[in-house]
PDB file of C-alpha atoms in Angstrom:
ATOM      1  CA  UNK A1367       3.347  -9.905   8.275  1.00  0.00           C
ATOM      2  CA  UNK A1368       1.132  -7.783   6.303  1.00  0.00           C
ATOM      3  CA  UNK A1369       0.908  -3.791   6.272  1.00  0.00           C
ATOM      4  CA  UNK A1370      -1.020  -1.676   5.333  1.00  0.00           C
ATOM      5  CA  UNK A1371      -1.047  -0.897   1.583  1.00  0.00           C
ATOM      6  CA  UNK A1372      -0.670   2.960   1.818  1.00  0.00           C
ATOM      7  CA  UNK A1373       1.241   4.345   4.643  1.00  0.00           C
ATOM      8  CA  UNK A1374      -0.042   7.745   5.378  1.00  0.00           C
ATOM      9  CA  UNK A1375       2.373  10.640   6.314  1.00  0.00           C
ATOM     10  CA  UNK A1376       0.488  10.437   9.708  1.00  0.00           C
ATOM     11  CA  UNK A1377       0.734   6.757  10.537  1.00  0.00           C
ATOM     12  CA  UNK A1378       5.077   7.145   9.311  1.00  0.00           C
ATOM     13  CA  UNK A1379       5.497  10.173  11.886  1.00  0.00           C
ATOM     14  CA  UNK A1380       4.098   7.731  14.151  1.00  0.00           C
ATOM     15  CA  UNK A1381       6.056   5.262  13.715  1.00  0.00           C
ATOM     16  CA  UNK A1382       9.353   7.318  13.124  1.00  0.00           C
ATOM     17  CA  UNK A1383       8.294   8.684  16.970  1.00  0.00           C
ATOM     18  CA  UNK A1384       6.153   5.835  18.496  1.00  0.00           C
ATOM     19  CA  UNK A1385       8.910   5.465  21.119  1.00  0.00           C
ATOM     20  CA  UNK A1386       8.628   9.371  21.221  1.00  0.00           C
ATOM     21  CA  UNK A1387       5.400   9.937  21.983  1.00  0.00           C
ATOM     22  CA  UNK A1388       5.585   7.459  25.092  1.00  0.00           C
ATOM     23  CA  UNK A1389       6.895   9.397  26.910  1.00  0.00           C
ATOM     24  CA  UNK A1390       4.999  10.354  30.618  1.00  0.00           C
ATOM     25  CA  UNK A1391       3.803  14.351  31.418  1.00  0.00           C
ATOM     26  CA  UNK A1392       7.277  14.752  33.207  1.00  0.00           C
ATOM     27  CA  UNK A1393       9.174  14.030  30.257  1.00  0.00           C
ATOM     28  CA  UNK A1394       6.672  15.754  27.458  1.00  0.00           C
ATOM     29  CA  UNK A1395       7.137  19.049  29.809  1.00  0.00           C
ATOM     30  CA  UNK A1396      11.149  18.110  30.045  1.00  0.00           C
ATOM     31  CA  UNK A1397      11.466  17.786  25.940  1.00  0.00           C
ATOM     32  CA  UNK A1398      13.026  14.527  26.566  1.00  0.00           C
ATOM     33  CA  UNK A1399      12.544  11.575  23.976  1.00  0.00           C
ATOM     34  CA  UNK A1400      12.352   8.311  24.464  1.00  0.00           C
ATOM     35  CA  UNK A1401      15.720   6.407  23.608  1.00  0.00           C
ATOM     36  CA  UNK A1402      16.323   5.071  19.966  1.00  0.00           C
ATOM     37  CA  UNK A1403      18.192   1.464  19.831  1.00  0.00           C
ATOM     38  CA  UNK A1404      19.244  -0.375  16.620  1.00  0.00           C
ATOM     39  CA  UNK A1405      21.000  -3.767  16.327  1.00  0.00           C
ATOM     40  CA  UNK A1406      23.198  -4.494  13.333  1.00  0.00           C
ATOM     41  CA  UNK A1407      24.693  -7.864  12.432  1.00  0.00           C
ATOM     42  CA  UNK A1408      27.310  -6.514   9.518  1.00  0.00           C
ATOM     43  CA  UNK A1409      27.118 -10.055   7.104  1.00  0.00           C
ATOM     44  CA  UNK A1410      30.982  -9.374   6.016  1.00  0.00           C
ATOM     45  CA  UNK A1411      32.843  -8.824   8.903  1.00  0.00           C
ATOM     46  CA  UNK A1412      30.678 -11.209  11.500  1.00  0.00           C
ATOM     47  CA  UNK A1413      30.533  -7.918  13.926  1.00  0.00           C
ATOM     48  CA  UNK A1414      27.286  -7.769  15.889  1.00  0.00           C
ATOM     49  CA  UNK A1415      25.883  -4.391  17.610  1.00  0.00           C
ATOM     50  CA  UNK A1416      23.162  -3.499  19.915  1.00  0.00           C
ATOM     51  CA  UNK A1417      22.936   0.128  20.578  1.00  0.00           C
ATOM     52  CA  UNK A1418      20.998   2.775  21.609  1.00  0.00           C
ATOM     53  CA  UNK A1419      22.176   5.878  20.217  1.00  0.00           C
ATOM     54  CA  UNK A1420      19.543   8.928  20.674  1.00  0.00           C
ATOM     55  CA  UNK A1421      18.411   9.180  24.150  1.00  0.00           C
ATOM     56  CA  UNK A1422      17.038  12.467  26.378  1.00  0.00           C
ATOM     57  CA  UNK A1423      17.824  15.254  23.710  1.00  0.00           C
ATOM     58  CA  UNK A1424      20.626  14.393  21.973  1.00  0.00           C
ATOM     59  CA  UNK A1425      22.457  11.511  19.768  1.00  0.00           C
ATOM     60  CA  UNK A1426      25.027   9.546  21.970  1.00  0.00           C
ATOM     61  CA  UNK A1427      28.201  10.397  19.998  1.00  0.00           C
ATOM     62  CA  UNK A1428      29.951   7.060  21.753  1.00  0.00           C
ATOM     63  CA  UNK A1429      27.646   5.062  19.916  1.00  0.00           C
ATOM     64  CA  UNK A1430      27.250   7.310  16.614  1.00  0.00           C
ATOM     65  CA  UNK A1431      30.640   5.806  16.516  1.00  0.00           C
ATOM     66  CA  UNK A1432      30.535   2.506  17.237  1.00  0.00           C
ATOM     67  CA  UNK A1433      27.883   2.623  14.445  1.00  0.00           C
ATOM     68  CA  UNK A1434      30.052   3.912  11.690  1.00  0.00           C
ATOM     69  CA  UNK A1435      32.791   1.399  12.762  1.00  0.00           C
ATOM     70  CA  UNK A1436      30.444  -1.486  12.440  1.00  0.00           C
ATOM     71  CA  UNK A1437      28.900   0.060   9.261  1.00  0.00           C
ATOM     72  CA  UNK A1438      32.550   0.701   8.004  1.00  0.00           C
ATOM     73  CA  UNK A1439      33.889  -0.460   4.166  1.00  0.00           C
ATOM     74  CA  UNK A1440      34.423  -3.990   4.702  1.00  0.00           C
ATOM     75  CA  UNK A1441      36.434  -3.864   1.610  1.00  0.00           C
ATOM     76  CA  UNK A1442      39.264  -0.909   2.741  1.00  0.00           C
ATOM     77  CA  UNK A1443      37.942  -0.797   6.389  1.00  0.00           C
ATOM     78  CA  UNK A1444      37.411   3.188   5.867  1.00  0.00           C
ATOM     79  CA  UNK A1445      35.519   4.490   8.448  1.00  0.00           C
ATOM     80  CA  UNK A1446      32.979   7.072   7.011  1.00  0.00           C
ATOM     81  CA  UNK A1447      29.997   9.070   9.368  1.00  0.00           C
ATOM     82  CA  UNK A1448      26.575   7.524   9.119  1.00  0.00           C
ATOM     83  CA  UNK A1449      23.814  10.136   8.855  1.00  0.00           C
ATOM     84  CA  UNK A1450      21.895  10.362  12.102  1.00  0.00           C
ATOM     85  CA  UNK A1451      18.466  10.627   9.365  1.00  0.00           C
ATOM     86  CA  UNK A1452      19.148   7.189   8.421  1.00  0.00           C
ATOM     87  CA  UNK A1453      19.423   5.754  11.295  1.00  0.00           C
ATOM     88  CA  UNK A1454      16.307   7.445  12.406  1.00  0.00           C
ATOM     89  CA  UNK A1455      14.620   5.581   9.093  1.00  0.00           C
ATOM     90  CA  UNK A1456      16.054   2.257  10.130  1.00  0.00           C
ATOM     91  CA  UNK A1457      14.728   2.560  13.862  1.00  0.00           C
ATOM     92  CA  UNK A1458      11.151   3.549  11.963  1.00  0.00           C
ATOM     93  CA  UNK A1459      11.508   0.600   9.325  1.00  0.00           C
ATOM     94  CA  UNK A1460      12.320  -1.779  12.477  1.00  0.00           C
ATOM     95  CA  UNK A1461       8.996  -0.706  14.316  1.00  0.00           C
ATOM     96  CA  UNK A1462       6.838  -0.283  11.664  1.00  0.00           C
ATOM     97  CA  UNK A1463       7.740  -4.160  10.917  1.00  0.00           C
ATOM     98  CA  UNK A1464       7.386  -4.866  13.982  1.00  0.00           C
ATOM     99  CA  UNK A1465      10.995  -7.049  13.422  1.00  0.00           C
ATOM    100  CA  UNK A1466      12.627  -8.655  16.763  1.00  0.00           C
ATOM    101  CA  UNK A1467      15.983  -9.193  14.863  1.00  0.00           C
ATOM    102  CA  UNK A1468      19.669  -7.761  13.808  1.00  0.00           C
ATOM    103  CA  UNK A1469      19.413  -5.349  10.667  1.00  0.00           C
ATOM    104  CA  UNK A1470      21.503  -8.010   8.381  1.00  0.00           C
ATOM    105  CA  UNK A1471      23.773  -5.242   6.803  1.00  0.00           C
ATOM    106  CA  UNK A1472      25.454  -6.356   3.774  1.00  0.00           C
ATOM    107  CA  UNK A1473      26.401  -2.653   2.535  1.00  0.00           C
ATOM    108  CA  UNK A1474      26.900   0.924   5.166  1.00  0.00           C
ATOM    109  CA  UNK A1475      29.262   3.226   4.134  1.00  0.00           C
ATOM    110  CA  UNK A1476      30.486   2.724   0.946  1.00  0.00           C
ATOM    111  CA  UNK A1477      34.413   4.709   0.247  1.00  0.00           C
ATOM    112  CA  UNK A1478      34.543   6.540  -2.911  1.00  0.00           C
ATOM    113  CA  UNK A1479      37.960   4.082  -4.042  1.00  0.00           C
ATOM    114  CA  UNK A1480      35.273   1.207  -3.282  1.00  0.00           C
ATOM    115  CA  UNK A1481      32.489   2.971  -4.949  1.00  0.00           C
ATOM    116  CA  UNK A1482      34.678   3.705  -8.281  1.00  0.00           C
ATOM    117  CA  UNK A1483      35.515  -0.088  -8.820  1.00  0.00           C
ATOM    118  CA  UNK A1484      32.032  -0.966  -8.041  1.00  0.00           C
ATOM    119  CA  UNK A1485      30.842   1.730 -10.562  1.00  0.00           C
ATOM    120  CA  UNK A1486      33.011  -0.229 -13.151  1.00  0.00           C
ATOM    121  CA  UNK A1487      32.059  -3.318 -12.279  1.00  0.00           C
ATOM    122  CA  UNK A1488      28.357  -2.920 -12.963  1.00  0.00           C
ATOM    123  CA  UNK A1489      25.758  -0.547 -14.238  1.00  0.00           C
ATOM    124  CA  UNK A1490      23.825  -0.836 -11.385  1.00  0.00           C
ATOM    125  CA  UNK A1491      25.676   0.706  -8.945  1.00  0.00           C
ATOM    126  CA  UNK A1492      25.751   4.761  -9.024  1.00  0.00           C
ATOM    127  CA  UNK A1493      28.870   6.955  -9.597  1.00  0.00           C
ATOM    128  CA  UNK A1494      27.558   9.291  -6.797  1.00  0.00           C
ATOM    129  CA  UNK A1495      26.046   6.615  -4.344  1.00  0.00           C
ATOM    130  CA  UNK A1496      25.130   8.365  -1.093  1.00  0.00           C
ATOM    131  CA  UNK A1497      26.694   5.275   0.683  1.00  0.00           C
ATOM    132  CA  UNK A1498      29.732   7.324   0.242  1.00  0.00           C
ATOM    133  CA  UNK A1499      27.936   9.864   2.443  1.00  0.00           C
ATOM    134  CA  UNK A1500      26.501   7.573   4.852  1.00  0.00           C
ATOM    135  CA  UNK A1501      23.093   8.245   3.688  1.00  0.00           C
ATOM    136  CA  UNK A1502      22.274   4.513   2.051  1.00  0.00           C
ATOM    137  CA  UNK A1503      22.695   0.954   3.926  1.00  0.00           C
ATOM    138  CA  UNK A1504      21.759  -2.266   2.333  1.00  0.00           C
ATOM    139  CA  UNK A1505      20.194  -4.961   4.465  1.00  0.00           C
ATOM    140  CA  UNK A1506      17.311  -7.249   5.248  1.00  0.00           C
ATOM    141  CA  UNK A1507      15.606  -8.551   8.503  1.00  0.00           C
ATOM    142  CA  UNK A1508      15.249 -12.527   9.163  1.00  0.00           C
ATOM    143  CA  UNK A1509      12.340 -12.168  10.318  1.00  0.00           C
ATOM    144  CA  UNK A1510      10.731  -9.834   7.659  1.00  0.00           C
ATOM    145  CA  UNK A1511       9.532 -11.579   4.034  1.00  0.00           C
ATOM    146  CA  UNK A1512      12.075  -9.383   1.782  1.00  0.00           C
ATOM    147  CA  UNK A1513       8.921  -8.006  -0.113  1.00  0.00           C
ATOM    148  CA  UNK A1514       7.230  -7.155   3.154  1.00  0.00           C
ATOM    149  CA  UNK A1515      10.349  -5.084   3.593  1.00  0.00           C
ATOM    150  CA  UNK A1516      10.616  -3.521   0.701  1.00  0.00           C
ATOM    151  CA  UNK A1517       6.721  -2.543   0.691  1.00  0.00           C
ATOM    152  CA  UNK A1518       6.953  -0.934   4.438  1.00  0.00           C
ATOM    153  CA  UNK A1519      10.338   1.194   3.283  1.00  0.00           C
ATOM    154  CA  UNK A1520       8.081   2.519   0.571  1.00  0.00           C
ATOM    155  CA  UNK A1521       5.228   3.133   2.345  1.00  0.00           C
ATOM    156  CA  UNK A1522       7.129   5.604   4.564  1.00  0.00           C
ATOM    157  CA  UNK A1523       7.995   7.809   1.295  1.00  0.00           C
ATOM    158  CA  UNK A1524      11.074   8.797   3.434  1.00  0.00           C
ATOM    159  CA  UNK A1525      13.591   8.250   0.629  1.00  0.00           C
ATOM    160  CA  UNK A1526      15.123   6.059  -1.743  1.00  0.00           C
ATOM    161  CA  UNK A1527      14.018   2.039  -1.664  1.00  0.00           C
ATOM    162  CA  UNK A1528      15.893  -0.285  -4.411  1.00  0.00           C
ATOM    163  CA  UNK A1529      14.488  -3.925  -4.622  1.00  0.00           C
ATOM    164  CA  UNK A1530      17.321  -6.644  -5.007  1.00  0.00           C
ATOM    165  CA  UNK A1531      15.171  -9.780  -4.643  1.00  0.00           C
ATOM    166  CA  UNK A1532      18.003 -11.940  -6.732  1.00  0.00           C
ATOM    167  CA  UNK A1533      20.526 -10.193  -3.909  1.00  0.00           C
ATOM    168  CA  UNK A1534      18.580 -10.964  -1.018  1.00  0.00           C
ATOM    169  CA  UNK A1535      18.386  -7.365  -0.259  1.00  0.00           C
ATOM    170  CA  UNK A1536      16.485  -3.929  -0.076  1.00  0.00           C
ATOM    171  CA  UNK A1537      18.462  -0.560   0.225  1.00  0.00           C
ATOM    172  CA  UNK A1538      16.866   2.071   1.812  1.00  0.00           C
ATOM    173  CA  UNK A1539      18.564   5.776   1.807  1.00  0.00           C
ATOM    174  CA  UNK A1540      17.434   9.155   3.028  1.00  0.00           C
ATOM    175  CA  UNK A1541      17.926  11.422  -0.097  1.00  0.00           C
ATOM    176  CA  UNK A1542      14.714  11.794  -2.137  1.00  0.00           C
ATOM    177  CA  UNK A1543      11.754   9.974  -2.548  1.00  0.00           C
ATOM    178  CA  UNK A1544      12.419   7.317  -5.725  1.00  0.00           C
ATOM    179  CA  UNK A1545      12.048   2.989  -6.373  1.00  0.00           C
ATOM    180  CA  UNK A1546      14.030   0.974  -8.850  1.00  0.00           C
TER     181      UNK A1546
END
């Protein structure tokens, strides 16, 4: 699949509310949204998800946490609370990609014990990682070219994309704008 080279702020608003803005005169005069699904296959633990987890107003807390168990530390099974913001990235990524498959997550919440020996382990991993704030997930989409991936998370300018080609994986995070 090929996108566009520049992303405008325009075209990633649409796309963060594409689902949004379909919505008939009833529901535009009602405030109501349409619903927000992901699917997650975690790659560690073999646990599959389909979910929708915004719908109406409001995020469904039921399935805000059946997303944080399924996005869990595989490593010490600590349960930490994803940030609604990147899930609302990862439901833009997934339709700007136009992707018809299971984010593949091979890293969610990240526990700071986990995060410490990880820190040690390798320079490439940072002592204050915003996995440990549920603000970062690692994945990759089978039906997505990994640098087709990696060029539509940057294109949205929405927050942090790092480019693990060797890995098999992009991370995407919503603190500020940055690439490595």
């Amino acid at each position: 699949m090929e996108l566009v080279n520049n992303l405008s702020r325009r075209r990633f608003v649409c796309a963060l509310g594409a689902s949004t803005l379909a919505v008939g005169p009833l529901e535009a005069k009602a405030g109501v949204a349409a619903p927000r699904a992901l699917r997650f296959d975690n790659l560690h633990t073999g646990e599959k998800l389909a979910v929708e987890y915004f719908h109406g107003q409001r995020y469904d807390p039921a399935a805000l946490a059946a997303i944080n168990h399924v996005l869990r530390d595989f490593r010490t099974g600590d349960v930490g609370d994803i940030a609604p913001e990147l899930l609302d990235l990862l439901h833009a990524l997934v339709t700007l990609t136009g992707s018809e498959r299971a984010l593949q997550v091979i890293s969610g919440y990240r526990s700071p014990a986990t995060n410490a020996t990880l820190v040690e382990r390798s320079s490439g991993v940072a002592a204050g990682s915003l996995h440990m704030r549920g603000q970062a997930i690692d994945i990759r989409l089978a039906d997505v070219a990994l640098p087709a991936l990696r060029k539509a998370a940057l294109g949205m300018r929405a927050g942090g994309v790092g480019y693990y080609p060797a890995s098999n994986f992009v991370h995407v995070d919503c603190g500020r704008v940055r690439a490595w």
